[in-house]
Coordinates of C-alpha atoms and ligand atoms in Angstrom, one line a residue:
X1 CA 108.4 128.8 89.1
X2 CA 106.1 126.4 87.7
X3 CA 102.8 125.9 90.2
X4 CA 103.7 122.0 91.2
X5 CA 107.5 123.5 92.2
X6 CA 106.1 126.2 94.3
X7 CA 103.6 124.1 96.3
X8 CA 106.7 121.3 96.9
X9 CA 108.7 124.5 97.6
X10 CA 106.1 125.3 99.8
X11 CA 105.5 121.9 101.8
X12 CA 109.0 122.0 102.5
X13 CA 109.3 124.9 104.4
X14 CA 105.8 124.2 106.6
X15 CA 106.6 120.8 106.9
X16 CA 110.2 120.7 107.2
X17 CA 110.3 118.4 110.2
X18 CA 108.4 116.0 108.6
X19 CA 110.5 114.5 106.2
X20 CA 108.7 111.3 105.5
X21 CA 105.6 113.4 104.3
X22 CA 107.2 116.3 102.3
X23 CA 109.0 112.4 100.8
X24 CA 104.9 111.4 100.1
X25 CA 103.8 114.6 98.7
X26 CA 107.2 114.9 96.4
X27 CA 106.8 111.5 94.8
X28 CA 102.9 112.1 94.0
X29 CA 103.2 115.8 92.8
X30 CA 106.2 114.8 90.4
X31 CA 104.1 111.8 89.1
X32 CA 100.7 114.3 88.4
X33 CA 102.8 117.5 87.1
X34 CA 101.8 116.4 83.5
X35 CA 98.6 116.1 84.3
X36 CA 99.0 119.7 86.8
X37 CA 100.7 121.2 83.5
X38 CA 98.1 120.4 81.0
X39 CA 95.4 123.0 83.3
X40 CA 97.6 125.0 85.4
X41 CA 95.9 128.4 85.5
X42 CA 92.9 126.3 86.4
X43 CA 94.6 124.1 89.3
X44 CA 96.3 127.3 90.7
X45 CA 93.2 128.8 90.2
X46 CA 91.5 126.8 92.3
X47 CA 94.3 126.7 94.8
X48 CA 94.2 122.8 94.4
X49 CA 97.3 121.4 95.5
X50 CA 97.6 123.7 98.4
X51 CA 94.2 121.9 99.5
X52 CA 95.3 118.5 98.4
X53 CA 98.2 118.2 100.8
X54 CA 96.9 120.4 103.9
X55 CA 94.8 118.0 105.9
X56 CA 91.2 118.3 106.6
X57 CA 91.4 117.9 110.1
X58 CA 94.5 116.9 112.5
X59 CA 93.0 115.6 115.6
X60 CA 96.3 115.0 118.6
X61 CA 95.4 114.0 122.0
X62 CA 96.7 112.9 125.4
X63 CA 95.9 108.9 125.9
X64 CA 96.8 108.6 130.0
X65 CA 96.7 104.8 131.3
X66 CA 97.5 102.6 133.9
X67 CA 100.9 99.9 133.7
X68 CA 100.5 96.8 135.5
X69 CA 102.9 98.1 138.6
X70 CA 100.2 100.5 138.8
X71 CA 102.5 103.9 137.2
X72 CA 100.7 105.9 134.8
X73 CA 101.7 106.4 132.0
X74 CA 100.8 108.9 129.2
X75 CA 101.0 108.7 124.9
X76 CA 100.0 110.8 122.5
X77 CA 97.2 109.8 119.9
X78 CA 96.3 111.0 116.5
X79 CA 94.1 111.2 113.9
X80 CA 94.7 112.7 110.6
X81 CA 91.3 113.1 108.3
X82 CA 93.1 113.8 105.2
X83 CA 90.3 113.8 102.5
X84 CA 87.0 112.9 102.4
X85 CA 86.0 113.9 98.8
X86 CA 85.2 110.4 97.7
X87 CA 83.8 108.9 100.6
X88 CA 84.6 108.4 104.3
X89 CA 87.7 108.9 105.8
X90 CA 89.6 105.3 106.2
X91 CA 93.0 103.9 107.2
X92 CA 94.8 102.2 109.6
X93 CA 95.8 102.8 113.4
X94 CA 99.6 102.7 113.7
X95 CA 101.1 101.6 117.2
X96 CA 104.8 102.1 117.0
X97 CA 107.4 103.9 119.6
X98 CA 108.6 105.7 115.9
X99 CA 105.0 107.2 115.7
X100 CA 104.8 111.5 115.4
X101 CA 102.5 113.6 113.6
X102 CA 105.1 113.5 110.6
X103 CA 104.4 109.8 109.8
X104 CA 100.5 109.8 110.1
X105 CA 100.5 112.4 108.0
X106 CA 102.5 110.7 105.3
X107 CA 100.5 107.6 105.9
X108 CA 96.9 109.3 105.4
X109 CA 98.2 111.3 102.3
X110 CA 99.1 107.9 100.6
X111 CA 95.9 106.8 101.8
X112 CA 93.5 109.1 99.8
X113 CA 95.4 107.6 96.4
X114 CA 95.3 104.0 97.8
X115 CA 91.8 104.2 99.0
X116 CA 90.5 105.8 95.1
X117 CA 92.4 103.5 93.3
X118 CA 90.4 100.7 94.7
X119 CA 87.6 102.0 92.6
X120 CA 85.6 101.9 96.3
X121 CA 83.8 104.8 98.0
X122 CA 86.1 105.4 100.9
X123 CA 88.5 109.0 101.5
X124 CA 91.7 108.5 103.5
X125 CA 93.0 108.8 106.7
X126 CA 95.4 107.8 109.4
X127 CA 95.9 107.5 113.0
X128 CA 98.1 105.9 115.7
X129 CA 100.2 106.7 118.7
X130 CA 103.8 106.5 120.2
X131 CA 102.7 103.8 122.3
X132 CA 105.2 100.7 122.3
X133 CA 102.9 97.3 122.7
X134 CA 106.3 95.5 122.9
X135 CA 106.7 93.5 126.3
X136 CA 103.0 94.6 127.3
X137 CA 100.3 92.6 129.0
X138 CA 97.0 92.1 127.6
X139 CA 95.7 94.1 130.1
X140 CA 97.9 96.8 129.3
X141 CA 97.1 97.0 125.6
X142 CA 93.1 96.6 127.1
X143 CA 93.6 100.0 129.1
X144 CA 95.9 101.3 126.5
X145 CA 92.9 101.0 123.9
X146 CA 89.8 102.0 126.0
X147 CA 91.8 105.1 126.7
X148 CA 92.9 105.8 123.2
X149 CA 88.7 104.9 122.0
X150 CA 87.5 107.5 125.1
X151 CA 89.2 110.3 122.9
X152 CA 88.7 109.2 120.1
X153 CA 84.9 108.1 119.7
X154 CA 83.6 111.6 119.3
X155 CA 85.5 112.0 115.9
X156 CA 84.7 108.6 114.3
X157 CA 81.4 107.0 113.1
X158 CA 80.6 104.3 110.2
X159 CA 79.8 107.1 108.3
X160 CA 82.2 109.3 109.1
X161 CA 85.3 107.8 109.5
X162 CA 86.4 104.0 110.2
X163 CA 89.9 103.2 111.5
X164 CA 91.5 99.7 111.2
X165 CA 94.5 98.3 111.9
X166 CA 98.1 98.8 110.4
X167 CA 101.8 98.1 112.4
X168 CA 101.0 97.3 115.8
X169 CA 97.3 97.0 115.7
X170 CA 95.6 93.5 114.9
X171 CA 92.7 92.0 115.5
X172 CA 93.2 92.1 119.5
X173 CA 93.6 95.6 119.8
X174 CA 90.6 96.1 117.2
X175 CA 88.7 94.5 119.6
X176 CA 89.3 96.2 122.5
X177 CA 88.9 99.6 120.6
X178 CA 85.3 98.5 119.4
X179 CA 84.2 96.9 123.0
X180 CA 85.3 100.1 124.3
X181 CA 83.4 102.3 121.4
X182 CA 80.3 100.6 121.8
X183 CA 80.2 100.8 125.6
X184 CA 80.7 104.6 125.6
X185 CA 78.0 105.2 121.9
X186 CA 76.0 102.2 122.3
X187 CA 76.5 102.0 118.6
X188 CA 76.8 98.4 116.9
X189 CA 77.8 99.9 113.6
X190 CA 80.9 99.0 111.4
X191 CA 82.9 102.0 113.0
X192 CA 86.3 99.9 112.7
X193 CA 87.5 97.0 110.3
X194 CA 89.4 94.2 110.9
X195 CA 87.1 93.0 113.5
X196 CA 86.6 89.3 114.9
X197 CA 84.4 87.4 112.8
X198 CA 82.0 86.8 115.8
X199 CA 81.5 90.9 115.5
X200 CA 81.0 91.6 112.3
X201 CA 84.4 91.4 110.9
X202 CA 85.0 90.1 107.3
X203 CA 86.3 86.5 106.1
X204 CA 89.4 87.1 104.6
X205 CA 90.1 90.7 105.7
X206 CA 93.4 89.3 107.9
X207 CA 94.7 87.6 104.5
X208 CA 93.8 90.5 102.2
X209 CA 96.7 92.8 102.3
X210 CA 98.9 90.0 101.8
X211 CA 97.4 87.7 98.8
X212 CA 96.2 91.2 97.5
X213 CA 99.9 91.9 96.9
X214 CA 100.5 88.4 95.3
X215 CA 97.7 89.0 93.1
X216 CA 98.7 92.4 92.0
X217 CA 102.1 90.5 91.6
X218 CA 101.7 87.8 89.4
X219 CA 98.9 90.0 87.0
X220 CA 101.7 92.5 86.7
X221 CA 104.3 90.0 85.7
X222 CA 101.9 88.5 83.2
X223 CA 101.3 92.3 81.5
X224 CA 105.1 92.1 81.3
X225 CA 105.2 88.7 79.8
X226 CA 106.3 86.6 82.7
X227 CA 104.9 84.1 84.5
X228 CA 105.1 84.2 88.3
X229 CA 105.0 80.3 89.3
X230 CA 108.5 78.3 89.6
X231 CA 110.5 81.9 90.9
X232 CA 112.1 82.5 93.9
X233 CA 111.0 85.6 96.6
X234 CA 112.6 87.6 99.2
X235 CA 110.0 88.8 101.6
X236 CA 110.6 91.7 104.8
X237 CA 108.6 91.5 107.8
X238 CA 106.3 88.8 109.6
X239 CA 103.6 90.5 110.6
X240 CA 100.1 90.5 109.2
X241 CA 101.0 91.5 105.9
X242 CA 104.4 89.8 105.6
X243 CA 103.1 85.8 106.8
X244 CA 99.7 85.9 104.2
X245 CA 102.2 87.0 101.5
X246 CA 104.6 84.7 101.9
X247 CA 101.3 81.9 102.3
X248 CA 99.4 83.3 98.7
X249 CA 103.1 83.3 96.9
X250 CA 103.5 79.6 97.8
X251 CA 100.4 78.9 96.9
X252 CA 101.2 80.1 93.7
X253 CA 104.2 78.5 92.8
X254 CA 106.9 80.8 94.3
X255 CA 109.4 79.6 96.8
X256 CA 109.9 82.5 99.2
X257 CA 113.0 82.4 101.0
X258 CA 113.4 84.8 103.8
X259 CA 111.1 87.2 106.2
X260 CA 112.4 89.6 109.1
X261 CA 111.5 91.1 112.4
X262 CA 113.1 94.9 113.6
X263 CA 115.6 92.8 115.3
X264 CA 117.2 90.5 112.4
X265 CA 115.9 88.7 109.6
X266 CA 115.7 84.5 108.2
X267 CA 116.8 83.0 105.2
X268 CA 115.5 79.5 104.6
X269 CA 116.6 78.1 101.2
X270 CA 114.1 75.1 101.5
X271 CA 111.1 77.8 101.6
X272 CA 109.3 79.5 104.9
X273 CA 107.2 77.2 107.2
X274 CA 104.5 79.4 107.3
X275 CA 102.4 77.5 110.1
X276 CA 106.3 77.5 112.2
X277 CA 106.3 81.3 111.5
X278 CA 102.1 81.6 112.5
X279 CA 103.2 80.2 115.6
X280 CA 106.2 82.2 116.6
X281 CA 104.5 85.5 115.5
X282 CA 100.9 85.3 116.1
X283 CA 100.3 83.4 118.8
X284 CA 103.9 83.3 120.7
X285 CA 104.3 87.2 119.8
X286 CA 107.9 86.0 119.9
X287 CA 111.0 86.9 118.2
X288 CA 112.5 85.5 114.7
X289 CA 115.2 83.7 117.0
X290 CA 112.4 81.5 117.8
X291 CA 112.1 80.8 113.9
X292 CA 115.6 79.4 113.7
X293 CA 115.7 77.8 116.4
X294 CA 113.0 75.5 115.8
X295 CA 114.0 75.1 111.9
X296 CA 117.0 73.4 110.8
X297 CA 117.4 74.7 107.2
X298 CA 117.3 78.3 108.7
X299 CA 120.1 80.8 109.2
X300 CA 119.4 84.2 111.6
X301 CA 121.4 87.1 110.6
X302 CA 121.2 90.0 113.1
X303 CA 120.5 93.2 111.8
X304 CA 119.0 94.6 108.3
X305 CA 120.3 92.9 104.6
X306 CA 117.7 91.0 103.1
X307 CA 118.5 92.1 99.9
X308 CA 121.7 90.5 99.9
X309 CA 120.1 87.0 99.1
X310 CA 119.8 86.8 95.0
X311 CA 115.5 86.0 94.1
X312 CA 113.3 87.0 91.2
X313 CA 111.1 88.5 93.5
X314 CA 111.7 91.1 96.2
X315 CA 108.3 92.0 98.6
X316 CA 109.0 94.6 101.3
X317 CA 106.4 94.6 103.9
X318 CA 107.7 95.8 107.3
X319 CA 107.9 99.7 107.1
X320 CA 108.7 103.0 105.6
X321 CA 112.3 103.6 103.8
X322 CA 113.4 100.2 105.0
X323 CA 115.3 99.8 101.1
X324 CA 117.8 101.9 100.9
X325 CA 119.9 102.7 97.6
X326 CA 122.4 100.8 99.0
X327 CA 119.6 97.5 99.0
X328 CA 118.4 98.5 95.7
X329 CA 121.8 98.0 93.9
X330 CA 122.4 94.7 95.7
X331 CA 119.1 93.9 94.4
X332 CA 119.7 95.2 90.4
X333 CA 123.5 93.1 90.8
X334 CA 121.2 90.1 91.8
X335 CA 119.2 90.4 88.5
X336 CA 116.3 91.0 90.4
X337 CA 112.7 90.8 88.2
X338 CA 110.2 92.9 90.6
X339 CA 110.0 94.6 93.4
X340 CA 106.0 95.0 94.7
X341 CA 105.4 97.0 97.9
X342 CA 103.3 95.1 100.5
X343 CA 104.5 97.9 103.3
X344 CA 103.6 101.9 102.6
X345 CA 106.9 103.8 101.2
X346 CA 109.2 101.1 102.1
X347 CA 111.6 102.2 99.2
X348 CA 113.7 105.4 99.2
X349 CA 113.2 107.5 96.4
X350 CA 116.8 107.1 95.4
X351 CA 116.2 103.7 95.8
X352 CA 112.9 103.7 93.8
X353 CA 114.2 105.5 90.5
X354 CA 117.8 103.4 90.9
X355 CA 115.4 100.3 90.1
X356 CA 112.7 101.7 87.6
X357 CA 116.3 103.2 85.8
X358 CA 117.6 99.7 85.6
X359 CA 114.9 98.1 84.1
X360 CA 112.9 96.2 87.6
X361 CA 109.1 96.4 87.6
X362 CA 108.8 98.2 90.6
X363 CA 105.0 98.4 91.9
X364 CA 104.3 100.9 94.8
X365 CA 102.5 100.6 98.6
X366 CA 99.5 102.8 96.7
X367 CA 98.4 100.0 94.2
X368 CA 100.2 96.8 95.6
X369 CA 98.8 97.1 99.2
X370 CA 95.3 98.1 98.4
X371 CA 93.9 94.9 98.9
X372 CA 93.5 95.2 102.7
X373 CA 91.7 98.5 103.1
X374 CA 89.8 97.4 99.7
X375 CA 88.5 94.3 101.8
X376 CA 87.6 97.0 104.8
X377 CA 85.8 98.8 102.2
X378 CA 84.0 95.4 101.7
X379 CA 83.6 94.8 105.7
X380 CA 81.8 98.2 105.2
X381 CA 79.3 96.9 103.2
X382 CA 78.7 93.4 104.6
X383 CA 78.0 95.4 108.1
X384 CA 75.7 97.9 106.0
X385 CA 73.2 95.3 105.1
X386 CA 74.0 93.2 107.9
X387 CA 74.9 90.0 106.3
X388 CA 78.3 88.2 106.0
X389 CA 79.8 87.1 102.8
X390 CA 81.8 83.8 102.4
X391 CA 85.1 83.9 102.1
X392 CA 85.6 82.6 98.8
X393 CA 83.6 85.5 97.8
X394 CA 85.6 88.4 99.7
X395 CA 88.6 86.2 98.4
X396 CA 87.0 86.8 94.7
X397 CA 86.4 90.4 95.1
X398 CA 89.9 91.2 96.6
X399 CA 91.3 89.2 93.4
X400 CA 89.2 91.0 90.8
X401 CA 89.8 94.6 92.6
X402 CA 93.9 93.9 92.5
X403 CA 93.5 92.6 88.7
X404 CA 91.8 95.9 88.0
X405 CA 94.3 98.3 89.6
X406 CA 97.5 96.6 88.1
X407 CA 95.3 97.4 84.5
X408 CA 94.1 100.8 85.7
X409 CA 98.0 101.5 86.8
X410 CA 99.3 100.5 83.4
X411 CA 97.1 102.3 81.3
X412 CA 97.3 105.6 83.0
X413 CA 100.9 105.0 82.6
X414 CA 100.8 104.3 79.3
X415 CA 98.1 107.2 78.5
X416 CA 101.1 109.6 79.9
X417 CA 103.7 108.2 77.9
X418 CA 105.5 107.0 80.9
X419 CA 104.7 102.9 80.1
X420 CA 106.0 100.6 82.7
X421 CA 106.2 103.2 85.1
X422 CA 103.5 102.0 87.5
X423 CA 104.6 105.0 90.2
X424 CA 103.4 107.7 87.9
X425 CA 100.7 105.0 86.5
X426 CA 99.4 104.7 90.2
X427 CA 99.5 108.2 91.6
X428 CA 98.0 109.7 88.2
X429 CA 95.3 107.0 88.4
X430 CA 94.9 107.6 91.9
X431 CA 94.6 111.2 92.0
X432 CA 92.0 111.6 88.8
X433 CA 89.3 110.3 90.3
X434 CA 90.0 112.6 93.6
X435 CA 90.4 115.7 91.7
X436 CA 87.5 115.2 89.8
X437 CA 85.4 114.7 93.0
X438 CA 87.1 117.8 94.8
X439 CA 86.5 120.0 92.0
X440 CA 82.8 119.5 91.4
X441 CA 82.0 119.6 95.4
X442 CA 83.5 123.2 95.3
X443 CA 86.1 124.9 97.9
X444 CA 85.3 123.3 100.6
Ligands
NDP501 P1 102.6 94.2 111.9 O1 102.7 95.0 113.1 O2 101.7 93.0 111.8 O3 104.1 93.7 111.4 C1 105.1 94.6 111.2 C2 106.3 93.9 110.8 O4 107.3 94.8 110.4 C3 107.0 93.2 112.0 O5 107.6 92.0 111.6 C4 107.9 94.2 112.5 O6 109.0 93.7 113.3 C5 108.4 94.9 111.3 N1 108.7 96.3 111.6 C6 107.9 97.2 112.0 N2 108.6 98.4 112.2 C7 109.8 98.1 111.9 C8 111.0 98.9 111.9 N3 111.0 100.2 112.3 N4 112.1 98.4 111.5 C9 112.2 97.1 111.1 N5 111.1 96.2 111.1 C10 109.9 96.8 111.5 O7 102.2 95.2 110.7 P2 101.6 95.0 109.3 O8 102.1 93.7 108.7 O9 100.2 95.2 109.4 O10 102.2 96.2 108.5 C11 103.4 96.1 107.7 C12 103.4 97.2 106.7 O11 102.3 97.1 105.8 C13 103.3 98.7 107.2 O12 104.1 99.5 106.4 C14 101.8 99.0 107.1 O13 101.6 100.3 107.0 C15 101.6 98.3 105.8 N6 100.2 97.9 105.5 C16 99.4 97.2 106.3 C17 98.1 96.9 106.0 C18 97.3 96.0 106.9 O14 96.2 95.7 106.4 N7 97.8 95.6 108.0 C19 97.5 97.3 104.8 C20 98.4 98.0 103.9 C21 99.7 98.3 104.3 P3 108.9 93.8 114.9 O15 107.8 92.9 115.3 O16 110.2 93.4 115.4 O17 108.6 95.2 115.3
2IT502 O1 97.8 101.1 105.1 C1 96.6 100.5 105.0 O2 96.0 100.6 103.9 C2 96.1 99.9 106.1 N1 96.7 99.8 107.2 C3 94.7 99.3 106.1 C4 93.7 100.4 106.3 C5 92.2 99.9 106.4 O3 91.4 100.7 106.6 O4 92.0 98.7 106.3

């Protein structure tokens, strides 16, 4: 059996109630077997996949708080440090009832190839709980947070590892978790990202994940000859990645035409109202129904099915294996141009090769997404020397850092003889620079 076979083999069987990581590990080892296959005495040698997919550290705990009727109640928390051979561990905080050690886990793997393909010094990790903030108080999600940070302080440091936000997590609960941090270290040190700009957060870090997609977008669709202004988009989600896509794609031209919650989804032929949609989601923390019925052009479906709307452009951004095969055929019958992942793993893997078969330029979570830890990354450095940059220069950075991984992803692509596959393109990409740095710091 050849070595990439027997450590998928092997993943399997360790992992095997984890099926959303052994689905992360099995799309990045397939991509890197020809690069595996050109050295493989040397990689199995070095036992180097083994070490690539185990964890460096799995950190679970117990995060006990207080409701408002005064019950207690008790989540579990996690942190996964997945690898820290090119910097710091870094990635998100995931709140979501969904939440077991099976989806970190995915998350922070997915993160060490993000996190090096932003050509930035930062390794990759993931962390979160089962918690539900649904229907919560803000004093709830207060004592929720201080509990979660009073566990997890002792394994995090602005060196060490910085955690931001991802589903569930925003820039009230990054607030509370660094109030809290800071009262129990006495550090004021950029330990999380995503903070409030009167802390030492970065302008433009809430926009970055979503107009780093659009600008990963439209330079992708100009490689390929197209460009992105006058088409049409379908986007998934409102949240924080979903609402600053759908603003950066209208700013450039593109009428975007639907968004979603976990309960039903909008489409709105005459174009999202994107303060409307600010309003329900940000500040209301209400539900798409709210949406439609404030906004005559839109219709509510309940239930999943954006992809049954025909636009150039489809943008997933609300979670993991949210397009089925079933979406992506809807999408390849609609003549469908692109499909760029703003979530992590939104698209199946039958649903992933069903569209790269039939010709759509399909861009993964990896590359497409990178632009909001790439602007933590930059929220690093601003609270390193202590200054604040404006925001049109983070905005420049983002731009320039997204131009540079849709070229980096192409060319690595091309250099395998897989052009136009930007999945193999971005985890080969990715993983080079990882390998490189794991190899020459030893077994460690
Ligand atoms: P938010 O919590 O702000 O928004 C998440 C959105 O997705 C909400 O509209 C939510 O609906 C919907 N959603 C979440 N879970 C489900 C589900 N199980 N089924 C259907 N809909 C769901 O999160 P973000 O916008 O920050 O994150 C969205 C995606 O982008 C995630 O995959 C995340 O990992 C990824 N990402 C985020 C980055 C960031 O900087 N925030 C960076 C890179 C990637 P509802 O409110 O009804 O739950
Ligand atoms: O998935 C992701 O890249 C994020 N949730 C952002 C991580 C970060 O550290 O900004």
């Amino acid at each position: 059996m050849s070595y990439v076979d027997e450590v998928i083999a092997s993943v399997k069987q360790k992992n095997a109630a984890e099926p959303e990581f052994i689905q992360a590990v099995e799309e990045v080892l397939e991509s890197i077997r020809v690069v595996i296959e050109s050295d493989e005495q040397n990689y199995r040698d070095l036992a180097f996949l083994e070490r690539l997919v185990e964890p460096e550290r799995i950190i679970m705990f117990r995060v006990p708080w207080v409701d408002d009727n005064g019950k207690v109640q008790v989540n579990r928390g996690y942190r996964v440090q997945f690898n820290s051979a090119i910097g710091p561990y870094k990635g998100g905080l995931r709140l979501h009832p969904s939440v077991y050690l099976g989806i970190i886990k995915f998350l922070g793997f997915e993160q060490v190839f993000k996190n090096s393909l932003t050509g930035l010094p930062i390794g990759g990790g993931k962390g979160g709980s089962d918690f539900n903030p649904k229907g919560k108080s803000d004093n709830e999600i207060m004592r929720f947070c201080q509990s979660f940070m009073t566990e997890l302080y002792r394994h995090i440091g602005a060196d060490t590892d910085v955690p931001a936000g991802d589903i569930g997590v925003g820039g009230r609960e990054i607030g509370f978790l660094y109030g809290q941090y800071k009262r129990i270290t006495g550090l004021y040190e950029g330990v999380l990202t995503g903070k409030g700009l009167t802390y030492g957060g970065s302008l433009a870090r809430t926009q970055a994940t979503g107009y780093g997609l659009l600008y990963l977008t439209k330079e992708l669709l100009k490689i390929n000859g197209i460009d992105i202004a006058g088409k049409t988009a379908a986007v998934t989600g409102a949240g924080n990645v979903a609402i600053y896509a759908i603003e950066k794609a209208q700013q450039m031209g593109v009428n975007v035409v639907t968004c979603s919650d976990s309960s039903g989804w909008i489409y709105d032929p005459e174009g999202i109202d994107v303060a409307l949609l600010k309003e329900v989601k940000e500040v209301k923390r209400a539900r798409l129904t709210e949406y439609a019925a404030a906004r005559k052009s839109a219709e509510y479906h309940e239930g999943k099915g954006v992809w049954a709307i025909k636009t150039d452009l489809y943008l997933p951004c609300a979670t993991q294996n949210e397009l089925p095969l079933e979406g992506a055929k809807a999408l390849v019958a609609n003549g469908t141009i692109a499909v760029c992942e703003g979530a992590n793993m939104p698209t199946t893997l039958d649903a992933t090769q069903y569209l790269q078969a039939n010709g759509v330029i399909f861009a993964p979570g990896k590359a497409a997404n990178a632009g909001g830890v790439a602007t933590s990354a930059l929220e690093m450095s601003q609270n390193s020397e202590r200054l604040s940059w404006t925001f049109e220069e983070v905005d420049a950075k983002l731009e320039q850092i997204m131009i540079n991984i849709t070229h980096n992803i192409d060319e690595a692509a091309k250099k395998y003889d897989m052009a136009g596959n930007y999945v193999a393109g971005a985890n080969i990409a990715g993983f080079l620079k990882v390998a490189e740095a794991m190899k020459a710091q030893g077994v460690v």
